[in-house]
PDB file of C-alpha atoms in Angstrom:
ATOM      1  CA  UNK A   1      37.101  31.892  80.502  1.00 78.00           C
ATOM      2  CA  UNK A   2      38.499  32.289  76.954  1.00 83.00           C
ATOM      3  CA  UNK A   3      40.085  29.104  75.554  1.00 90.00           C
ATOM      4  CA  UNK A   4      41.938  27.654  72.855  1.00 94.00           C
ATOM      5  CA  UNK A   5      40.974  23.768  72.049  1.00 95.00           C
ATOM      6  CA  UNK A   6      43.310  21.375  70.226  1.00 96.00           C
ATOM      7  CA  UNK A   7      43.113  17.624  70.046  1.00 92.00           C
ATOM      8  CA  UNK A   8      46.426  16.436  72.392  1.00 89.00           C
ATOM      9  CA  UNK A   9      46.964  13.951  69.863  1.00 90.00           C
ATOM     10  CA  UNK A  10      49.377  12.125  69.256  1.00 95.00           C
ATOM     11  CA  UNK A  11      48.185  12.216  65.659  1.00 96.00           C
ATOM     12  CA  UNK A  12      50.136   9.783  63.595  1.00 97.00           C
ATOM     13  CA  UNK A  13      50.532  10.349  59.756  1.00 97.00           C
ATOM     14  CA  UNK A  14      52.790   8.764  57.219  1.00 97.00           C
ATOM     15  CA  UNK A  15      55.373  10.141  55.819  1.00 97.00           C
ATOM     16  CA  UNK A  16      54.376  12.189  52.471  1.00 97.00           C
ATOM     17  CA  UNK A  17      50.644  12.727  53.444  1.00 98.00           C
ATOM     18  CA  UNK A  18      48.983  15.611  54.293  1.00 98.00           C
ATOM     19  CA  UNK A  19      48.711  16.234  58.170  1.00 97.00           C
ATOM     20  CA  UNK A  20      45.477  18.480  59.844  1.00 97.00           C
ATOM     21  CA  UNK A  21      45.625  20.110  62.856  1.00 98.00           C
ATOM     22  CA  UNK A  22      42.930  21.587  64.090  1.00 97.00           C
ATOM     23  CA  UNK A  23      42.219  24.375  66.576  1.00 97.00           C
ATOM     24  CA  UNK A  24      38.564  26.108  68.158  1.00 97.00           C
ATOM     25  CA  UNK A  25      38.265  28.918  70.328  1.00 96.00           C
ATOM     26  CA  UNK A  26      36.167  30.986  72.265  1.00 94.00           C
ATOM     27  CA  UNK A  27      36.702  34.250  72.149  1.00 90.00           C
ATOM     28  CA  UNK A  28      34.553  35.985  69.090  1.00 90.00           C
ATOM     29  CA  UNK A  29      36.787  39.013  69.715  1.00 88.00           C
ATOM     30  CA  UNK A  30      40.062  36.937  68.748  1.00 88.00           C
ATOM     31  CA  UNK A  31      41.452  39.017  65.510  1.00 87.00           C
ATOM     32  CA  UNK A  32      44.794  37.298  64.895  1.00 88.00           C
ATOM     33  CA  UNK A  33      45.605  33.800  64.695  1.00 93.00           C
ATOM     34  CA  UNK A  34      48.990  31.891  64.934  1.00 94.00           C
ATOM     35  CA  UNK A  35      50.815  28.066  64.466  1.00 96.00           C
ATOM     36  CA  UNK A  36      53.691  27.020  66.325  1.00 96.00           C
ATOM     37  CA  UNK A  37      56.121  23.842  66.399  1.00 97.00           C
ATOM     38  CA  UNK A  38      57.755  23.470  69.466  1.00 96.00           C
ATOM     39  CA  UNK A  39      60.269  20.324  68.927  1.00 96.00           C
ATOM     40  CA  UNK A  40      60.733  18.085  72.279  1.00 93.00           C
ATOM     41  CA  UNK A  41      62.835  20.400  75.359  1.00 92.00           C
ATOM     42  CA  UNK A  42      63.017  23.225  72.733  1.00 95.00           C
ATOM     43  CA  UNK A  43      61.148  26.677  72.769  1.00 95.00           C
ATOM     44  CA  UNK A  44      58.496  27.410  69.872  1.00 95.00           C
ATOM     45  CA  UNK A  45      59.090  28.942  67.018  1.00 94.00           C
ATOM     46  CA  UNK A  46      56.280  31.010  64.383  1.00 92.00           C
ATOM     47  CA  UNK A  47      55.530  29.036  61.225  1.00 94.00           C
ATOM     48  CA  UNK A  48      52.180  31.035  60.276  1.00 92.00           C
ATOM     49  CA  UNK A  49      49.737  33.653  61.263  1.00 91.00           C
ATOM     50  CA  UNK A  50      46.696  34.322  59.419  1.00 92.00           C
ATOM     51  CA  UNK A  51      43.891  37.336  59.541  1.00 88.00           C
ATOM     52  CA  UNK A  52      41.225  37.017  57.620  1.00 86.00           C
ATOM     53  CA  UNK A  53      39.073  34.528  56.907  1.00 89.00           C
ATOM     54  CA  UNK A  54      39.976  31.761  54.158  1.00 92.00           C
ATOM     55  CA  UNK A  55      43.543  30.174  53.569  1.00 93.00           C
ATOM     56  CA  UNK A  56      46.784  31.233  53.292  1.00 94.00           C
ATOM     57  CA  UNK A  57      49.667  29.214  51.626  1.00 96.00           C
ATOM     58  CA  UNK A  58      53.329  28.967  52.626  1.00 95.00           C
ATOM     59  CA  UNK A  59      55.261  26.257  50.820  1.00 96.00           C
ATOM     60  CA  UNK A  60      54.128  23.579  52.398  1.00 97.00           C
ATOM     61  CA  UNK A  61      51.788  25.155  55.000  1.00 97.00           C
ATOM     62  CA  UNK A  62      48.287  26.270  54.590  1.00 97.00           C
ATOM     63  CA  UNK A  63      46.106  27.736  57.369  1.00 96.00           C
ATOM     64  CA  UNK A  64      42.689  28.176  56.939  1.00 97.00           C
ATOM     65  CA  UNK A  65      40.254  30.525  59.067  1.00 96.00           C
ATOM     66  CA  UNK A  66      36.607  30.387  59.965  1.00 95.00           C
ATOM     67  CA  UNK A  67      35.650  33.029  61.511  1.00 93.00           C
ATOM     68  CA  UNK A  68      32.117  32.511  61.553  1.00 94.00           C
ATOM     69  CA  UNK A  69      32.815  28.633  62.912  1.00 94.00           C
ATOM     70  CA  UNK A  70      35.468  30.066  65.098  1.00 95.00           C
ATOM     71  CA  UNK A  71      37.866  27.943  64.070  1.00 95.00           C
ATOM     72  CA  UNK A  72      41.257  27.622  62.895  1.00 97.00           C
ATOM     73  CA  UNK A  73      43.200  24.578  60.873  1.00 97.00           C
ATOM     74  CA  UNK A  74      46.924  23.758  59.801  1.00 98.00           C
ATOM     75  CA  UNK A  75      47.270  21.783  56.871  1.00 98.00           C
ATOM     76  CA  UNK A  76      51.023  20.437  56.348  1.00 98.00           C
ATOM     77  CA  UNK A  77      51.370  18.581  52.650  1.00 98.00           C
ATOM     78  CA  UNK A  78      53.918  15.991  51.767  1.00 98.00           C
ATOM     79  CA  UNK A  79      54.864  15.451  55.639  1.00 98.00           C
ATOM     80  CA  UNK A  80      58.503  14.972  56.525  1.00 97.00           C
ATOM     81  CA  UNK A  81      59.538  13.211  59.905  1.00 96.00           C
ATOM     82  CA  UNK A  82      61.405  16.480  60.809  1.00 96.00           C
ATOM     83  CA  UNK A  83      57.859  17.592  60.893  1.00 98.00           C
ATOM     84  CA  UNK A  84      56.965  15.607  63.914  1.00 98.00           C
ATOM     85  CA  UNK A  85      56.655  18.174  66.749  1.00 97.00           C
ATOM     86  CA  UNK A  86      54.047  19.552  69.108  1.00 96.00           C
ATOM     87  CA  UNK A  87      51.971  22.380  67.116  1.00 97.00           C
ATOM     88  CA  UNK A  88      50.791  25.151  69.051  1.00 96.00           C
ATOM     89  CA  UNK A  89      47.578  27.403  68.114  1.00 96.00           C
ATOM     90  CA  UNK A  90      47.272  30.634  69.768  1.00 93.00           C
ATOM     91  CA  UNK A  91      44.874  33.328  69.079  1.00 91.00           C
ATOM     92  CA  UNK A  92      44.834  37.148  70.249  1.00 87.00           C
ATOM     93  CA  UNK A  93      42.970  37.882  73.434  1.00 83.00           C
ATOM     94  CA  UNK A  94      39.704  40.558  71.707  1.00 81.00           C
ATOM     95  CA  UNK A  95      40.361  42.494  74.499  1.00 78.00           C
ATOM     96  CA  UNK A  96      43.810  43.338  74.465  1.00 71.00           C
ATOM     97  CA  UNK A  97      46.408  43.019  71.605  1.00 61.00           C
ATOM     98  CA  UNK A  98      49.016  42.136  73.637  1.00 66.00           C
ATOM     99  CA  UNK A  99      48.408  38.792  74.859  1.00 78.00           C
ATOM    100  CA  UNK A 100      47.809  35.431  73.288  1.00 85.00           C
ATOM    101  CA  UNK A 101      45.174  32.554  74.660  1.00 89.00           C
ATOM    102  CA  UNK A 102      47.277  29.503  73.590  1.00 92.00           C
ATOM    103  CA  UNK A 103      46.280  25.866  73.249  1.00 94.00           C
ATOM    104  CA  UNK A 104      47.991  22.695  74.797  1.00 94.00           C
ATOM    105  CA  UNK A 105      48.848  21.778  71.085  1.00 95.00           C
ATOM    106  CA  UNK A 106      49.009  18.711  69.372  1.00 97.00           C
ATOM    107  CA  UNK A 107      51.706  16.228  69.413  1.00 96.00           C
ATOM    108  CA  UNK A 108      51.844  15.095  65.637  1.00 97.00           C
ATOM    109  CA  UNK A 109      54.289  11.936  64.568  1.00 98.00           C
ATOM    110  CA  UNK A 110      55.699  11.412  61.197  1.00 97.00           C
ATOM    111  CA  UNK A 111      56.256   7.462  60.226  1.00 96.00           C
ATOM    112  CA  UNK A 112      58.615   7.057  58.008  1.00 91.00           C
TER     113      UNK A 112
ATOM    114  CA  UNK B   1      72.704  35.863  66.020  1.00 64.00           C
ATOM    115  CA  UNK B   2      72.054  35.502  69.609  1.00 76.00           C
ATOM    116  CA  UNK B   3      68.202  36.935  69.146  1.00 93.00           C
ATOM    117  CA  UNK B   4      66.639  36.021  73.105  1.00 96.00           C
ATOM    118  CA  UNK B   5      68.693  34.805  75.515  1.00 96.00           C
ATOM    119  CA  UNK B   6      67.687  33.150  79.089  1.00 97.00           C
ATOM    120  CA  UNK B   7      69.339  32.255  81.925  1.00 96.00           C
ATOM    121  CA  UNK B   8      70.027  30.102  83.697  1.00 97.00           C
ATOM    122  CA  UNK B   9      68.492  27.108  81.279  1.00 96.00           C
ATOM    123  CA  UNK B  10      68.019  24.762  84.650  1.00 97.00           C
ATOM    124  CA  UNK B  11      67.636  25.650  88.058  1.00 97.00           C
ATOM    125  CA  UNK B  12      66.665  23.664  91.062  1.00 97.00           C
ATOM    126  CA  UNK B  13      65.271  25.745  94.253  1.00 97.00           C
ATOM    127  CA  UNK B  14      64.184  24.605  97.723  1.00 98.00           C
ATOM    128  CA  UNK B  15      60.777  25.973  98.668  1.00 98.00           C
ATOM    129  CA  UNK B  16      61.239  29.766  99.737  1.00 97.00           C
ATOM    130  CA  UNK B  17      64.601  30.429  98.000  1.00 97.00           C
ATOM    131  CA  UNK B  18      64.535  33.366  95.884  1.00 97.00           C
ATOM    132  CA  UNK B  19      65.806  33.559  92.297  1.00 97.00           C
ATOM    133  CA  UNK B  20      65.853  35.974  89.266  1.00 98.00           C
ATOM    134  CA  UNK B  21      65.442  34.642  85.790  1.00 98.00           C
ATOM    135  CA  UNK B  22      67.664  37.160  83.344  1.00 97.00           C
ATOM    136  CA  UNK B  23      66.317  37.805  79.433  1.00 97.00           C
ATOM    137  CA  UNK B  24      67.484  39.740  76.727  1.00 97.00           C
ATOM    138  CA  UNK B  25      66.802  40.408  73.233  1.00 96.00           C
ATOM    139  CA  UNK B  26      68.909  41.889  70.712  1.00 95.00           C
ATOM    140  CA  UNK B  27      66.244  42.401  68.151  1.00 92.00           C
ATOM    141  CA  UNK B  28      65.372  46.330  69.251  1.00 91.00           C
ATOM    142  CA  UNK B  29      61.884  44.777  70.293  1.00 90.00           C
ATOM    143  CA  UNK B  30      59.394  47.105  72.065  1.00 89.00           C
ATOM    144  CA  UNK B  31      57.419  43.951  73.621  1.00 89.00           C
ATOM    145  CA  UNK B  32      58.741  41.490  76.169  1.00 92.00           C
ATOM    146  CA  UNK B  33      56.638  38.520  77.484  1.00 93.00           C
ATOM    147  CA  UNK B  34      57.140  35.845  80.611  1.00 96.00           C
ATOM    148  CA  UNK B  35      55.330  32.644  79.750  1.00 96.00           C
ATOM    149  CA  UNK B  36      55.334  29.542  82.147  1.00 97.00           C
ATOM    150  CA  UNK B  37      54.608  26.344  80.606  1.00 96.00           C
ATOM    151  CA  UNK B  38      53.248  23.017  82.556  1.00 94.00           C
ATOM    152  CA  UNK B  39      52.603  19.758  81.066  1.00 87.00           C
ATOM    153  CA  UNK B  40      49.404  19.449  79.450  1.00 81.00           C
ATOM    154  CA  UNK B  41      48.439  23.337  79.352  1.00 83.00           C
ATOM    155  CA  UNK B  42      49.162  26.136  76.685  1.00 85.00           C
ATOM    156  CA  UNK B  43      51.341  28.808  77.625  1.00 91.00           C
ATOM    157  CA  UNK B  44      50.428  30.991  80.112  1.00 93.00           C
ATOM    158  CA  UNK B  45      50.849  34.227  80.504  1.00 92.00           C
ATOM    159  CA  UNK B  46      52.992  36.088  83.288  1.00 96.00           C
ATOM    160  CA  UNK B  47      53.865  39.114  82.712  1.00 95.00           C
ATOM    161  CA  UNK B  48      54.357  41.809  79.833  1.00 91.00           C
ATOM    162  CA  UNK B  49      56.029  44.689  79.289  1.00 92.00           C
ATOM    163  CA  UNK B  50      54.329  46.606  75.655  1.00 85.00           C
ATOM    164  CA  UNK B  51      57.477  48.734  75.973  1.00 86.00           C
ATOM    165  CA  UNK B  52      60.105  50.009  78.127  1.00 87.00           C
ATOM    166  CA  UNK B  53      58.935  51.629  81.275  1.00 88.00           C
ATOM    167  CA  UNK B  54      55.653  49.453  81.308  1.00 91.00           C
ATOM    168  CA  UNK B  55      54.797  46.383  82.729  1.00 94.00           C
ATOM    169  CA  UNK B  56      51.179  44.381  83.161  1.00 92.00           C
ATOM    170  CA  UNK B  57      50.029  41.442  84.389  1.00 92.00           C
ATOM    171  CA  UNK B  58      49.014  38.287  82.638  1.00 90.00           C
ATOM    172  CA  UNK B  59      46.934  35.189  83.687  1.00 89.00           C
ATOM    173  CA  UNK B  60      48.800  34.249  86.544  1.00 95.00           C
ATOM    174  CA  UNK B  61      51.236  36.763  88.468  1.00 97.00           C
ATOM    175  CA  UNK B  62      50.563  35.434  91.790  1.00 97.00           C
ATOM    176  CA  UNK B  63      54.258  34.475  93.132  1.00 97.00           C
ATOM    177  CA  UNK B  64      56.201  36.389  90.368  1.00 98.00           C
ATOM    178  CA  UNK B  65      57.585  40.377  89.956  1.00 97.00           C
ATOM    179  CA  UNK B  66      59.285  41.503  86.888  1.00 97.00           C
ATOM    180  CA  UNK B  67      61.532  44.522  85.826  1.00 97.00           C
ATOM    181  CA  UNK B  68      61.383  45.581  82.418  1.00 96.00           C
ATOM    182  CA  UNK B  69      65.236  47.320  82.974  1.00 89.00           C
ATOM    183  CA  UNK B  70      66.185  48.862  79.292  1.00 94.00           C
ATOM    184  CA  UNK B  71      64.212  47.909  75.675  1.00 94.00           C
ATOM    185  CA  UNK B  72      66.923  45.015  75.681  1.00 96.00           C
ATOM    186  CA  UNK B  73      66.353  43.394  79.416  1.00 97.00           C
ATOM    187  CA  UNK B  74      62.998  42.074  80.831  1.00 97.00           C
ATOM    188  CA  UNK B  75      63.630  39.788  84.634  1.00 98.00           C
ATOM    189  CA  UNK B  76      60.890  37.496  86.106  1.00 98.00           C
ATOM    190  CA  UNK B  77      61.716  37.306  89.827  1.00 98.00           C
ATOM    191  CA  UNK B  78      60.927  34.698  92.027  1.00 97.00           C
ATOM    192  CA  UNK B  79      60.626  35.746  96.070  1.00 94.00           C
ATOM    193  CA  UNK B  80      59.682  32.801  97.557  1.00 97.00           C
ATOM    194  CA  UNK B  81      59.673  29.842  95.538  1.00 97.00           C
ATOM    195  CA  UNK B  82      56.804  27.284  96.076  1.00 97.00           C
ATOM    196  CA  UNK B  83      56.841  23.487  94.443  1.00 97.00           C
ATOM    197  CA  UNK B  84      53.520  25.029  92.548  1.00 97.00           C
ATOM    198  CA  UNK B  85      56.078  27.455  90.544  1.00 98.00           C
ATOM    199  CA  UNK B  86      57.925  23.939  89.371  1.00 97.00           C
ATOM    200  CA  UNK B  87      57.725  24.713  85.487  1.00 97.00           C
ATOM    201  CA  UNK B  88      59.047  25.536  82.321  1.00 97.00           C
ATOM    202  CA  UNK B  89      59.601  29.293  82.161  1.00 98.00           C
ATOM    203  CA  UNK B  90      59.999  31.310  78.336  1.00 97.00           C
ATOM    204  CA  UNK B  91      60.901  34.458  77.928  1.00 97.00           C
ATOM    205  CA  UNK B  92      59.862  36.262  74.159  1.00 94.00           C
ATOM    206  CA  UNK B  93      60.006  39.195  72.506  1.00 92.00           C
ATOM    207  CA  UNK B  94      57.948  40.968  69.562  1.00 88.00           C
ATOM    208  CA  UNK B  95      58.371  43.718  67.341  1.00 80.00           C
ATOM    209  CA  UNK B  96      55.774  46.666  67.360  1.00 66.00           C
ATOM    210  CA  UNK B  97      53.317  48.129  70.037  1.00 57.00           C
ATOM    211  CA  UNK B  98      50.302  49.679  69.233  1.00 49.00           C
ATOM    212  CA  UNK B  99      50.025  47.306  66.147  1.00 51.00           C
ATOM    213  CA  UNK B 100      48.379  44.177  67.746  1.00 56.00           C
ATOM    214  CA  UNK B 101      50.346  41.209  68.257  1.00 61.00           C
ATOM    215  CA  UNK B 102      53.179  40.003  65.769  1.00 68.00           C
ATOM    216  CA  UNK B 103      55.408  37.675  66.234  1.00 80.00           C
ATOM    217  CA  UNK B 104      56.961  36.542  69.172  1.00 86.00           C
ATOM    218  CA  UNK B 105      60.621  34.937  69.374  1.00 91.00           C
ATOM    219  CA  UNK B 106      61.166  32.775  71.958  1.00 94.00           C
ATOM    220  CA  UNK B 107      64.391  32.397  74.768  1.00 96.00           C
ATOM    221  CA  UNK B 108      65.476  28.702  74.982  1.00 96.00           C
ATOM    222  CA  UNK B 109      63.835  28.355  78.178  1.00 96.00           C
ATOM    223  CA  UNK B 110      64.659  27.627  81.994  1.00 97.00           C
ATOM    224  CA  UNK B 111      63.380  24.482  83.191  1.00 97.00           C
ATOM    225  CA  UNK B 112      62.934  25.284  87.165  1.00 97.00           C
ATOM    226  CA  UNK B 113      61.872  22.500  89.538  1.00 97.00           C
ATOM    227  CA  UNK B 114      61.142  23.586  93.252  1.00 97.00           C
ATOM    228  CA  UNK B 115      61.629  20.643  96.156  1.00 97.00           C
TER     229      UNK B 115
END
């Protein structure tokens, strides 16, 4: 059974920290990797994806890959409460590319 | 900028009713996906369609058909609805085939209970 692991949370941070989120999985065959927010009763929306291993920036954002440790992180700096959502990994099934193995996310809470 | 539309967004059923679940995309995607999700789990996979004329199952078809109709219009059927089927249903679309997965945009979602 291929899986996708993430802490359910909630994780609490205050407001201007940095926030980790951290995701595992199973599947050594996984070649893409993704982070959604899904806000409460709303649908979820792409914020990064990453390939290869190491960390990629975007404003705000950084995800980091390990490969090797088969493992997957979301690093949000300077945290807003509008950040406070449920974040979603999901990682490419290694034997097909077009389905996703998702994770039950984590619920993460901004205090102002 | 409509991008993926569902309908209907809510829908109660009484076990063994029938009932179609409409989505479109506007985007000129080649890949169409039906998701259910259920408290506590990920997304799960239904159905997918890489491009028009093709559909595949996911993780869990039992209970469901779908008809990928034109590149715009991808329907997850219900035929005999059971309380089990009680969930949050997502429609999505994403750009390329044959490229691996990209992005996927979401519908708004229909929120289905079965009694």
């Amino acid at each position: 059974q291929k899986e996708v692991e993430q802490n359910s949370g909630p994780l609490s941070v205050p407001e201007g920290a940095i926030a980790s989120l951290n995701c595992t999985y199973s599947d050594r065959g996984s070649q893409s990797f993704f982070w959604y927010r899904q806000y409460s009763g709303k649908s979820p929306e792409l914020i990064m994806f990453i390939y290869s291993n190491g960390d990629k920036e975007d404003g705000r954002f950084t995800a980091q890959l390990n490969k090797a440790s088969q493992y997957v992180s979301l690093l949000i700096r300077d945290s807003q409460p509008s950040d406070s959502a449920t974040y979603l990994c999901a990682v490419t099934d290694g034997g097909s590319n077009y389905q996703l193995i998702w994770g039950a996310g984590t619920k993460l809470i901004i205090k102002p | 900028n409509a991008g993926v539309t569902q309908t209907p967004k809510f829908q109660v059923l009484k076990t063994g009713q029938s009932m179609t679940l409409q989505c479109a995309q506007d985007m000129n995607h080649n890949s169409m996906y039906w998701y259910r999700q259920d408290p506590g789990m990920g997304l799960r996979l239904i159905y997918y369609s890489a491009s028009e004329g093709t559909t595949d199952k996911g993780e869990v078809p039992n209970g469901y058909n779908v008809s990928r109709l034109n590149k715009r219009e991808f329907s997850l059927r219900l035929e005999s609805a059971a309380p089990s089927q009680t969930s949050v249903y997502f429609c999505a679309s994403s750009p390329r085939e044959g490229e691996g997965y990209t992005e996927a945009f979401f519908g708004q979602g229909t929120r289905l209970t079965v009694v």
